[in-house]
Coordinates of C-alpha atoms in Angstrom, one line a residue:
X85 CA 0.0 0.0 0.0
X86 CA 2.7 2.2 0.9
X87 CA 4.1 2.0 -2.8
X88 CA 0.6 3.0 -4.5
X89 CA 0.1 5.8 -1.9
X90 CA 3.9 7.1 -2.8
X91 CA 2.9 6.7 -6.8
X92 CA -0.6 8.1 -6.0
X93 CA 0.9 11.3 -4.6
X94 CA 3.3 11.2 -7.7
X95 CA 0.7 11.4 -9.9
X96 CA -1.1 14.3 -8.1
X97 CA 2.0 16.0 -7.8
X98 CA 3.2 15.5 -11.6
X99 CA -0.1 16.2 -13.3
X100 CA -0.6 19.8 -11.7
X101 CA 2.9 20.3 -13.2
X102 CA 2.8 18.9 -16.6
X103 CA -0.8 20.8 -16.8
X104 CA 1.4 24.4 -16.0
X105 CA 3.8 23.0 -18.2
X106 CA 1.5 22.8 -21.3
X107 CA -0.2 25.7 -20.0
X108 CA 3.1 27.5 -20.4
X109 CA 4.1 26.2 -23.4
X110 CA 0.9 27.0 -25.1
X111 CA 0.9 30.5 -23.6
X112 CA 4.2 31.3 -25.0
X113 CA 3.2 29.8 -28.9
X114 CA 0.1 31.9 -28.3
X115 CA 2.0 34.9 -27.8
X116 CA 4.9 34.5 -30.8
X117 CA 1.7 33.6 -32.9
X118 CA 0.4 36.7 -32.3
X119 CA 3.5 38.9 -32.6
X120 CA 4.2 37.2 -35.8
X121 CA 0.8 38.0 -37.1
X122 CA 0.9 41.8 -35.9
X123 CA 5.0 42.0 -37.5
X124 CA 3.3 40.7 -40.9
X125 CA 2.3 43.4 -43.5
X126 CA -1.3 43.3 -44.1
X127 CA -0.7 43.4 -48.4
X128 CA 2.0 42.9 -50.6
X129 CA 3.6 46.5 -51.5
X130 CA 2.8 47.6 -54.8
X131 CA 5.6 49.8 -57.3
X132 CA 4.3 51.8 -59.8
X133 CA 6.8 53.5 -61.9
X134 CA 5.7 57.0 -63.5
X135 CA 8.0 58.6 -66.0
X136 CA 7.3 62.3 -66.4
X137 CA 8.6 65.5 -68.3
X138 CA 11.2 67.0 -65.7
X139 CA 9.2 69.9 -65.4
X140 CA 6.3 68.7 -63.8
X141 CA 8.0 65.8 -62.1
X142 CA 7.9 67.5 -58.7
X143 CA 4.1 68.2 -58.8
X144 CA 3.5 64.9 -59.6
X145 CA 5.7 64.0 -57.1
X146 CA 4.1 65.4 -54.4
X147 CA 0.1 64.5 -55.9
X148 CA 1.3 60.9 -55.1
X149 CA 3.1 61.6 -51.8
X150 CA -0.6 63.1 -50.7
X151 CA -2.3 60.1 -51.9
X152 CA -1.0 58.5 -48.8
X153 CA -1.8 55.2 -50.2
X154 CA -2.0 51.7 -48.2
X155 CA 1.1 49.4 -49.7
X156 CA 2.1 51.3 -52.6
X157 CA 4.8 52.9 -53.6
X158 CA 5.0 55.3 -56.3
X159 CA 8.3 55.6 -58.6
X160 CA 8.1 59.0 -60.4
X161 CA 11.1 59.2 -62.5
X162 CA 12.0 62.9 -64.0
X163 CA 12.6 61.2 -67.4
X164 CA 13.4 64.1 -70.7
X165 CA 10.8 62.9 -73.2
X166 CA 12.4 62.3 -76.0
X167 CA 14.7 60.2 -74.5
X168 CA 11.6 58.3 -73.3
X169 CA 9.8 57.8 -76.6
X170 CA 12.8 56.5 -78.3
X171 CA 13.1 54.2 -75.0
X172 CA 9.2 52.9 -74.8
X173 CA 9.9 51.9 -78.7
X174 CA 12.4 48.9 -77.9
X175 CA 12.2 46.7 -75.7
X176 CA 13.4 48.5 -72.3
X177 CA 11.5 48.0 -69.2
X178 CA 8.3 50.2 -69.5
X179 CA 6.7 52.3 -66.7
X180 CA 2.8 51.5 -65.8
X181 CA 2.7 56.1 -66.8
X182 CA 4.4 58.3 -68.9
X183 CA 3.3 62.2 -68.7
X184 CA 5.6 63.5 -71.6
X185 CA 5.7 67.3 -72.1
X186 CA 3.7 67.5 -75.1
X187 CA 1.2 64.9 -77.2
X188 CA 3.7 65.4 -80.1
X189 CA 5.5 62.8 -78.0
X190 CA 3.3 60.2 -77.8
X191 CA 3.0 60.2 -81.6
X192 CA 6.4 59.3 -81.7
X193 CA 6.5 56.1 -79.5
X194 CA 5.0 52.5 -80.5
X195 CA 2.9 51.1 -78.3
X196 CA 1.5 53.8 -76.3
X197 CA -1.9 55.5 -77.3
X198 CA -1.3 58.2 -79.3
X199 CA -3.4 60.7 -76.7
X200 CA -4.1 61.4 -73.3
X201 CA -5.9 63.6 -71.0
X202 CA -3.8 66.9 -70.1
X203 CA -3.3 67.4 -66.4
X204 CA -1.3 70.9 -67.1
X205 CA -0.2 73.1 -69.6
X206 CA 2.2 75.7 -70.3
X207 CA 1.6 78.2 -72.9
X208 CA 5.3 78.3 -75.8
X209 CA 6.3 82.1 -75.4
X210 CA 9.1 84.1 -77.2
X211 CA 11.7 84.5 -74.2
X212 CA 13.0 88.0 -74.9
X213 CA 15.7 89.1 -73.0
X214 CA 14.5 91.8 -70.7
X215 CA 17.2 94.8 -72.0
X216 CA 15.6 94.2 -75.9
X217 CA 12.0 94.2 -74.4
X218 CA 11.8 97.4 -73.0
X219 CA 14.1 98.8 -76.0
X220 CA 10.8 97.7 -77.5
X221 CA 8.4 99.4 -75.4
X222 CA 7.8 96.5 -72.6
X223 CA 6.4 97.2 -69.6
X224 CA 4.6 99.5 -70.9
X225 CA 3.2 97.6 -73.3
X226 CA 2.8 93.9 -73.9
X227 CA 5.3 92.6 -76.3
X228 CA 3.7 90.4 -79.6
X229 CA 5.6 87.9 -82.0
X230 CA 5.6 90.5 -85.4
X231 CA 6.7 92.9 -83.0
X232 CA 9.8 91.5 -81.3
X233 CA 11.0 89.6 -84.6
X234 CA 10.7 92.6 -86.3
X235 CA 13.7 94.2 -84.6
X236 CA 17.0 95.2 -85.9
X237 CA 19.0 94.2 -82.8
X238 CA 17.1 90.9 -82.2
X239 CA 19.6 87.9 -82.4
X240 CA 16.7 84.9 -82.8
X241 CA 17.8 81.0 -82.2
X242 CA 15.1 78.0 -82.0
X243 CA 15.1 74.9 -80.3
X244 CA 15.7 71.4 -81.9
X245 CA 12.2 71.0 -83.2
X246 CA 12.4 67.5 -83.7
X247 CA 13.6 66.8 -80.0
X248 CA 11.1 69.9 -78.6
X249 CA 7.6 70.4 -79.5
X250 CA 8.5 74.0 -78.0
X251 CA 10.2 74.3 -81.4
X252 CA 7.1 72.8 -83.2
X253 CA 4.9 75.2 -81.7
X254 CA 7.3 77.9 -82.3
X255 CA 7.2 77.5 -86.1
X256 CA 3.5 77.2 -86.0
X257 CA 3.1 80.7 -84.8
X258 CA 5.7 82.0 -86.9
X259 CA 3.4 80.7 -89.6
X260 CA 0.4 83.0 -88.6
X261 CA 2.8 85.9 -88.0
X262 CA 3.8 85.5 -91.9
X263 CA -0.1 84.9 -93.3
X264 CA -0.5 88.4 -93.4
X265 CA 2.1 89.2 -96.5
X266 CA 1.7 90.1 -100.0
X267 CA 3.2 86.0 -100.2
X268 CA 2.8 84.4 -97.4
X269 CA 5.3 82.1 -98.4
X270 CA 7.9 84.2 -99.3
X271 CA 7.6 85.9 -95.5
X272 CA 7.6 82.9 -93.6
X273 CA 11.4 81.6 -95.2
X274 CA 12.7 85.2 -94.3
X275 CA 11.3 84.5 -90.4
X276 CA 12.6 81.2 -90.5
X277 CA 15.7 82.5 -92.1
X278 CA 16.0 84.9 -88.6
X279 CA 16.5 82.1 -86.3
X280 CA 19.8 80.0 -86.1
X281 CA 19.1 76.5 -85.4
X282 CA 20.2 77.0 -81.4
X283 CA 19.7 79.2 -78.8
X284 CA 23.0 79.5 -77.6
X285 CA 23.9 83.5 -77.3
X286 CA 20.3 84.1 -78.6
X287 CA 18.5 87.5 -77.0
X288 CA 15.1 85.6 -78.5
X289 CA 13.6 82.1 -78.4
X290 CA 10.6 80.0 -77.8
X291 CA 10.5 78.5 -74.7
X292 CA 7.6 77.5 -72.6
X293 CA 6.8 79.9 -69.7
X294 CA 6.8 77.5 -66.9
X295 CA 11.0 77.7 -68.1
X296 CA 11.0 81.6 -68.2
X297 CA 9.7 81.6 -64.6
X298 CA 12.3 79.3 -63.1
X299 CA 15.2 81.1 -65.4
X300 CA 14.3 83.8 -63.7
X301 CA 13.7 82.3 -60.5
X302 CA 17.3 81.5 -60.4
X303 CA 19.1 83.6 -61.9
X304 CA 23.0 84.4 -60.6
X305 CA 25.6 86.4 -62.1
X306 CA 25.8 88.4 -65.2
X307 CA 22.1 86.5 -66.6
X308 CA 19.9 88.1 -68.3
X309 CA 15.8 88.0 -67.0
X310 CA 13.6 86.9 -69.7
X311 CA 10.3 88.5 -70.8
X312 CA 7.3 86.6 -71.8
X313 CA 5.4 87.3 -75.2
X314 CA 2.5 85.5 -76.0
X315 CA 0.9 84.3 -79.6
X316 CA -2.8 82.1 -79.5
X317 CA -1.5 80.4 -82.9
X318 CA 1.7 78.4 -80.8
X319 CA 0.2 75.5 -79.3
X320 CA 1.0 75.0 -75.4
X321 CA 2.7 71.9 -73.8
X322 CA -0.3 69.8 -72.7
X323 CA 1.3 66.7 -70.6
X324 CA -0.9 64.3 -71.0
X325 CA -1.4 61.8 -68.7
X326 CA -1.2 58.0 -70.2
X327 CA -1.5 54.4 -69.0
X328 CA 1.0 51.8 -71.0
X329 CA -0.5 48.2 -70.4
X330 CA 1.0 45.4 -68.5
X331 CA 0.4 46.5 -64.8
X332 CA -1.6 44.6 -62.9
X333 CA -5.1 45.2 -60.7
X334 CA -3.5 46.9 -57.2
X335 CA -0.7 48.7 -60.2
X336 CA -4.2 49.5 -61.6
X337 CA -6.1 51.1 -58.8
X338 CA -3.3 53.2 -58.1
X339 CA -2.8 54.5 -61.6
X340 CA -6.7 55.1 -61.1
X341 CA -6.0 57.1 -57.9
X342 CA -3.4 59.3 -59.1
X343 CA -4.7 60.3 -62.2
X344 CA -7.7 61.4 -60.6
X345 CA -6.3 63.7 -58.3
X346 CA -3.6 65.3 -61.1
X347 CA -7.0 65.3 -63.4
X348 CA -8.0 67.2 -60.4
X349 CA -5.6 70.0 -60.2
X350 CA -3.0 68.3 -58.0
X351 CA -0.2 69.9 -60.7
X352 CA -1.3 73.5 -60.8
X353 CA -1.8 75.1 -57.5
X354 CA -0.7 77.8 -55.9
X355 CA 2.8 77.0 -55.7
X356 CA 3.2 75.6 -59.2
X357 CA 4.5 77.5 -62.4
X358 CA 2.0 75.3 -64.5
X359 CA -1.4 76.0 -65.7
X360 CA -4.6 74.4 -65.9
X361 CA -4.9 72.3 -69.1
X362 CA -7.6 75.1 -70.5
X363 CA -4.7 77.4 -69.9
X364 CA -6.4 79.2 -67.0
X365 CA -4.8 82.2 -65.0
X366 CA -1.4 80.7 -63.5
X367 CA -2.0 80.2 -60.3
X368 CA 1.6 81.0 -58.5
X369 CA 1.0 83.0 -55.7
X370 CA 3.8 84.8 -56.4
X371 CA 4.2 85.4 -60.3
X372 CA 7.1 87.0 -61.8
X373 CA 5.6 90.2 -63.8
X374 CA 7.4 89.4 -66.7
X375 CA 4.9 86.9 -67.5
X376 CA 1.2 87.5 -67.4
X377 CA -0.6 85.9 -65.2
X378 CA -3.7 85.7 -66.9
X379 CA -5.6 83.1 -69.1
X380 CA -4.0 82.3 -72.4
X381 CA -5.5 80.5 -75.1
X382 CA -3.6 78.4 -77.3
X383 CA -3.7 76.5 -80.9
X384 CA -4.8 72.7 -80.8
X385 CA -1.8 70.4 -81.9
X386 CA -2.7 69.7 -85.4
X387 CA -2.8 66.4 -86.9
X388 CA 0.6 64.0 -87.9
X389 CA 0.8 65.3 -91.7
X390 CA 1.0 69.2 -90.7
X391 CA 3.5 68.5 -88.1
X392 CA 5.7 66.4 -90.4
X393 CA 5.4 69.0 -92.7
X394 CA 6.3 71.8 -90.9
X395 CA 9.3 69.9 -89.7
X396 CA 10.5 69.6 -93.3
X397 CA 9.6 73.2 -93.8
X398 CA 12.2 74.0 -90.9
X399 CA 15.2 71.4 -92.2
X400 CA 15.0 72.7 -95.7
X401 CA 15.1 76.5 -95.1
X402 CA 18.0 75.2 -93.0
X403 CA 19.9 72.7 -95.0
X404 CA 22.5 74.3 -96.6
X405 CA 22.3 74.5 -100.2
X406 CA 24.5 73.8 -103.4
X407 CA 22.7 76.1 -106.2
X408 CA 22.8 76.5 -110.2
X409 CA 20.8 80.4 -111.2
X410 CA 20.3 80.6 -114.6
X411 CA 19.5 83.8 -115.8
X412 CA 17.7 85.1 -118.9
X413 CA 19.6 87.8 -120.8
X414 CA 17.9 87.5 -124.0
X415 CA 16.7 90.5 -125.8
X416 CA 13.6 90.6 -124.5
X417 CA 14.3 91.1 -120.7
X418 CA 15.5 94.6 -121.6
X419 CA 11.9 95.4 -121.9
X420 CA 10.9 98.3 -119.4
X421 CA 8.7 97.4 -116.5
X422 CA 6.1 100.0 -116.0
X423 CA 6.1 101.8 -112.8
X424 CA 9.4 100.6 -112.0
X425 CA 11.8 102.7 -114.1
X426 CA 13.7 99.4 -114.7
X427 CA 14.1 96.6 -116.9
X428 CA 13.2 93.2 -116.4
X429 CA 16.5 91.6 -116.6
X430 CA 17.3 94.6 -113.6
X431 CA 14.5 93.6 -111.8
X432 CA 15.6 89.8 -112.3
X433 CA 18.8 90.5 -110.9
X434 CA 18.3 92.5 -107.7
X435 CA 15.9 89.2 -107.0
X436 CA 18.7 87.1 -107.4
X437 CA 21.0 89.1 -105.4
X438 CA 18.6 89.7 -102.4
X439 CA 17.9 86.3 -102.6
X440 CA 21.5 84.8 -101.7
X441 CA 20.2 86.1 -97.9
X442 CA 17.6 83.5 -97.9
X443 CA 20.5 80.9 -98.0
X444 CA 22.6 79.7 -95.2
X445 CA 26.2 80.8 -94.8
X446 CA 27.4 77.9 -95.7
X447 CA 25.7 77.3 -99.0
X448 CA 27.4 77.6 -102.4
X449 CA 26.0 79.2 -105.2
X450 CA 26.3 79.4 -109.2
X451 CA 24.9 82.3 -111.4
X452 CA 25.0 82.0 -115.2
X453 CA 23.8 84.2 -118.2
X454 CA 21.9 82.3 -121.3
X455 CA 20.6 83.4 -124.2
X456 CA 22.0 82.4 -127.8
X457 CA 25.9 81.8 -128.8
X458 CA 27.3 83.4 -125.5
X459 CA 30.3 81.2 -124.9
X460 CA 31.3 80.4 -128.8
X461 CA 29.1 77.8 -129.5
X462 CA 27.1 77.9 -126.0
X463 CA 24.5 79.4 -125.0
X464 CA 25.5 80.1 -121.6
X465 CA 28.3 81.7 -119.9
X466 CA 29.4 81.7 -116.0
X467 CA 28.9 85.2 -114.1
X468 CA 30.2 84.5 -110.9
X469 CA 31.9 80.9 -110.2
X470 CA 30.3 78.4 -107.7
X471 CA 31.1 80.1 -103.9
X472 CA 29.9 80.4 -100.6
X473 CA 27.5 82.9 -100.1
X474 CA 29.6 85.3 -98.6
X475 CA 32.1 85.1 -101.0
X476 CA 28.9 85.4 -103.9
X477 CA 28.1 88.9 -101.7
X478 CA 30.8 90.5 -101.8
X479 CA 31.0 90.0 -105.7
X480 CA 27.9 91.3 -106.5
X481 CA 29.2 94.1 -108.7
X482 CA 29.8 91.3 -111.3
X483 CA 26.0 90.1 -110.8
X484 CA 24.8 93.6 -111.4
X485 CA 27.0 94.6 -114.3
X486 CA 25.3 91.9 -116.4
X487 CA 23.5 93.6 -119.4
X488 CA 21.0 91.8 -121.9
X489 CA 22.0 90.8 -124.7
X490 CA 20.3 93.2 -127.8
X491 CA 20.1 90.2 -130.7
X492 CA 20.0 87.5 -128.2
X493 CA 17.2 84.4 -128.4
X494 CA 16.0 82.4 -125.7
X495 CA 18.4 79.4 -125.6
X496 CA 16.6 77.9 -122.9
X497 CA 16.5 74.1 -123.6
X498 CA 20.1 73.8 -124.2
X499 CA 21.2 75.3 -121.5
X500 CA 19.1 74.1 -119.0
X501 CA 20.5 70.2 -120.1
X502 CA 23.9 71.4 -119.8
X503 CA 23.1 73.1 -116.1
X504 CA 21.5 70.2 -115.2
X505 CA 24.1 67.3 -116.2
X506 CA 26.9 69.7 -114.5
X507 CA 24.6 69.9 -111.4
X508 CA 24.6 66.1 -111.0
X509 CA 28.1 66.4 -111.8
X510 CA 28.6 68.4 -108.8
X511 CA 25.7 66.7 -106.9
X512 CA 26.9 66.8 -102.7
X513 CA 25.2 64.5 -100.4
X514 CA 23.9 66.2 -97.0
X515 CA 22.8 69.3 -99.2
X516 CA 19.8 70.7 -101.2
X517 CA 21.0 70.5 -104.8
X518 CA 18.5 72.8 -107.0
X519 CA 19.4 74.6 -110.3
X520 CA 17.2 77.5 -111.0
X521 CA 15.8 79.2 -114.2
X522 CA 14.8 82.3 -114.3
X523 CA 13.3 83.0 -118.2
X524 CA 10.6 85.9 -119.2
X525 CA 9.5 83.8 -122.7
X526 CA 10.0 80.3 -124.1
X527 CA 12.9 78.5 -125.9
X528 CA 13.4 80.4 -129.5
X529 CA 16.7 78.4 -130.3
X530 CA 16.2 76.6 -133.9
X531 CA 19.4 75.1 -133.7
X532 CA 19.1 73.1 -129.7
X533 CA 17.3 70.2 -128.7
X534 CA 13.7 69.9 -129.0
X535 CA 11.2 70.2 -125.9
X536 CA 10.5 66.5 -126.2
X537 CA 13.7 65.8 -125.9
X538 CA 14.8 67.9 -123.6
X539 CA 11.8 66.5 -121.0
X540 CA 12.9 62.9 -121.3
X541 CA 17.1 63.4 -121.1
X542 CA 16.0 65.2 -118.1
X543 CA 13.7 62.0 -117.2
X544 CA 17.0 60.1 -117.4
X545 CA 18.9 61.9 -115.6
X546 CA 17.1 61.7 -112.6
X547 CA 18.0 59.7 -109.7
X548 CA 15.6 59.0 -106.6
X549 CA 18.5 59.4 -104.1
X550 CA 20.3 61.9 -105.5
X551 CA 17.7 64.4 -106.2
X552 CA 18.4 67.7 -108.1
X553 CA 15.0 70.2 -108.2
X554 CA 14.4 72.1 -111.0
X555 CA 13.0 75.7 -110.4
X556 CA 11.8 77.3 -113.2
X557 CA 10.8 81.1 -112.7
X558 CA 8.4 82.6 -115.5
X559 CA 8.7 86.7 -115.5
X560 CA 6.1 88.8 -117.4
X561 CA 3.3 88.0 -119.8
X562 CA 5.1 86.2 -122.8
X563 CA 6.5 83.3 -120.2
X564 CA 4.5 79.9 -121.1
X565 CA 3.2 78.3 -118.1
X566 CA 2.7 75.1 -119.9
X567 CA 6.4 75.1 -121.1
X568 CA 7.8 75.4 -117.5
X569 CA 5.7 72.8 -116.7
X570 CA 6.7 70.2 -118.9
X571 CA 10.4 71.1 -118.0
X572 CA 10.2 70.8 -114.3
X573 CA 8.0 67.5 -114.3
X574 CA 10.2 64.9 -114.7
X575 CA 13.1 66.4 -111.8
X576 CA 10.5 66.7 -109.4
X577 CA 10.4 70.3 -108.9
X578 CA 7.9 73.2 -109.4
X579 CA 7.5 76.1 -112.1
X580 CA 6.2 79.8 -111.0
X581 CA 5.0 82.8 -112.5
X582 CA 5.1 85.9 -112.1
X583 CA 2.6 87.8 -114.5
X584 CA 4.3 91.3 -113.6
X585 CA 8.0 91.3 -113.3
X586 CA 7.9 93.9 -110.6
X587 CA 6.8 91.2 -107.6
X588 CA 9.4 88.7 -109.2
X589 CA 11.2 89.3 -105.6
X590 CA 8.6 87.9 -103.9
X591 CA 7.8 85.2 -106.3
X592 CA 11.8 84.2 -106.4
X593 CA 11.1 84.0 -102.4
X594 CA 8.2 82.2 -102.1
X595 CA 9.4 79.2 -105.0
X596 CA 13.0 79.0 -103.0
X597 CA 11.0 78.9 -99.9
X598 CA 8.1 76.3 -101.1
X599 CA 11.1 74.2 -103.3
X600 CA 13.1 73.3 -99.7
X601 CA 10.2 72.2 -98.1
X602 CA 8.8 75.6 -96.8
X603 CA 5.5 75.9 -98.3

């Protein structure tokens, strides 16, 4: 008995303890279950990566800092967008947003959509450098585009156009400052002519407004403040706001989120230099009075084609050029035009000479004389060698001296050949090769090649990747529209007229102008 009392009492002893034991042991799993429960996040963090122009990359910044949004984190990278266009085209990793500066931009990258809602704008200004602004009158007038470019001390460069749709807008406005000439055309290559293709050392340039106001924001040294002036026909930077596919649902309701409160005003409040996409008053509570503060309405961004073709407007009045001029001095352009107290072939050549200022610097230029038997057998014969412009400028006696030629016919289809076969002789890549005619009547040679066969040596002669314009220039009533026609055709180049030989400047202007892409 003694022995089952001793293992009884054990037992009541042992259980009590092994119960605490447990007890304990449970207690304590309890307790690191718990902690490790509370220690877990409640959702797998989300990263969504927004790429935006640098200019309004701290406004969206901030819009998604305010969010304050449960497990997400955003990424907003100040990306240039250009850079990023080319970039969303390969095969580089692609953010779930892109806010470029401009809808140009998404144009210009595949698989995006090619538009977007604006959360902002800035309206494209001519930055005028404050000394030349009030030589012209500012503050106490408003500055406009005719205005400033119309000044003799105004040293013009443009941005990059195809890198900056502040450059695209740019030319756009120059476009409606020039719509109001005798030739439109004609007046828009002599603005374009006014602006280097920079903006280094430049006293005027388009910029948008939101970068005059932090130019002058921080400005140190010797700089220069710039002054704003404005022009409706320039369309304003619109950052659109655009979702590029392969994010997924929690990516998506946080795309959702942010664009909502951007769509919202989140980018243009008080302490931003961006407007409202309408292009409402800017809203900085502190604006710099060299911009205005109130609403400014701007162009729409027209459609693919005119773009494309206002950036070949912009390389051809740029490229530099290798030029044949030939230059009627038959008999006939020693007729008197009335009201002028000149002669055609006089009016003809001040054209030509006022004309070498529509080319670039370094551009090189040939003017010849044709009429019948100039040059022994020829019909032709050199004036001034080919020569840089400069050179061609300070030689321009020479040009002027030239005289008709009493006797002479119109030895036009001869020498045009011959111009022609030496042009694709001479025929320099990286240029825009173009030989020129300038004639008041048609061919009167019995002795040269025949029209037909002019039209189809010239047809041969042609070369799709070498291509040399012909520009053929009718003066006065007796030219033959249908003859310059037939001659231009098959070089792929244009034929003008001009009915009265006293606008032949502007006509001259206006074919140069429309020939390199500019019209």
């Amino acid at each position: 008995m003694g022995r089952h009392a001793t293992a009884r009492t054990r037992r009541r002893i042992l259980l009590p303890l092994l119960a605490l034991a447990l007890a304990a042991v449970l207690g304590a799993a309890t307790w690191v279950a718990v902690v490790m429960a509370r220690s877990e996040p409640e959702c797998e963090p989300a990263r969504v990566v927004v790429a935006a122009s640098p200019d309004i990359a701290p406004a969206v910044t901030q819009a998604a800092r305010d969010l304050g949004l449960a497990c997400v984190t955003f990424d907003v990278q100040a990306r240039e967008s250009f850079q990023m266009a080319e970039e969303l085209s390969g095969t580089a990793p692609k953010p779930q947003v892109w806010i470029p500066s401009s809808t140009l931009f998404l144009r210009r990258a595949d698989g995006v959509p090619v538009s977007g809602p604006s959360i902002a704008s800035s309206p494209v200004v001519l930055a005028v450098a404050e000394p030349v602004a009030q030589g012209l009158g500012w503050p106490r007038k408003p500055l406009t585009w005719p205005e400033v470019l119309g000044g003799a001390e105004v040293v013009a460069g443009m941005p990059d156009p195809v890198r900056d749709p502040v450059g695209v807008s740019a030319l756009l406005a120059l476009r409606d400052v020039a719509k109001g000439a005798s030739d439109p055309a004609a007046a828009y290559v002599a603005l374009l002519r006014k602006f280097s293709a920079a903006t280094s050392g430049a006293t005027v340039f388009p910029a948008s407004e939101n970068a005059v106001l932090r130019h002058n924001s921080e400005l140190s040294g010797d700089e220069t403040a710039l002054v704003a002036a404005y022009s409706p026909a320039a369309p304003a930077l619109d950052y659109p706001f655009v979702e590029i596919a392969g994010g997924n649902q929690q990516q998506g309701k946080a795309v959702a989120e942010l664009k909502r409160a951007l769509l919202h005003g989140a980018a243009t409040g008080t302490r931003s230099d961006l407007r409202a996409p309408g292009g409402q008053a800017l809203r900085l509570t502190e604006t710099d009075q060299r911009v205005s503060a109130q609403g400014q309405r701007s162009a729409e961004i027209p459609d693919s084609a005119e773009v494309d073709k206002t950036l070949r407007q912009w390389a051809g009045v740029n490229m530099s050029a290798r030029v044949q001029v030939l230059i009627d001095v038959s008999g006939s352009m020693s007729a008197p035009v009335p009201g002028t107290g000149k002669s055609r072939l006089r009016i003809t050549l001040e054209a030509a000479e006022n004309a070498l200022h529509l080319f670039k610097p370094t551009s090189q230029i040939r003017f010849l004389a044709f009429a019948t038997k100039m040059d022994g057998d020829r019909d032709y014969r050199e004036i001034l060698p080919m020569a840089p412009v400069g050179q061609q400028l300070a030689a321009v006696d020479r040009l002027r001296a030239v005289r008709a030629v009493p006797d002479g016919q119109t030895g036009l289809y001869d020498s045009v050949l011959d111009i022609y076969r030496l042009a694709y002789k001479e025929w320099e890549p990286g240029k825009l090769n173009l030989v020129v005619v300038m004639t008041d009547g048609r061919d009167t040679d019995p002795h040269g090649i025949s029209r037909e066969n002019l039209v189809a040596e010239l047809g041969k002669l042609r070369e799709r990747d070498r291509p040399v314009p012909l520009v053929a220039i009718g003066i006065g009533p007796e030219a033959d529209e249908t003859e310059l026609g037939q001659l231009v055709a098959p070089t792929g180049g244009q034929a003008f007229l001009s009915r009265d030989p006293a606008k032949i400047k502007e006509v001259f202007y206006g074919a140069l102008g429309r020939i390199a892409g500019a019209g």
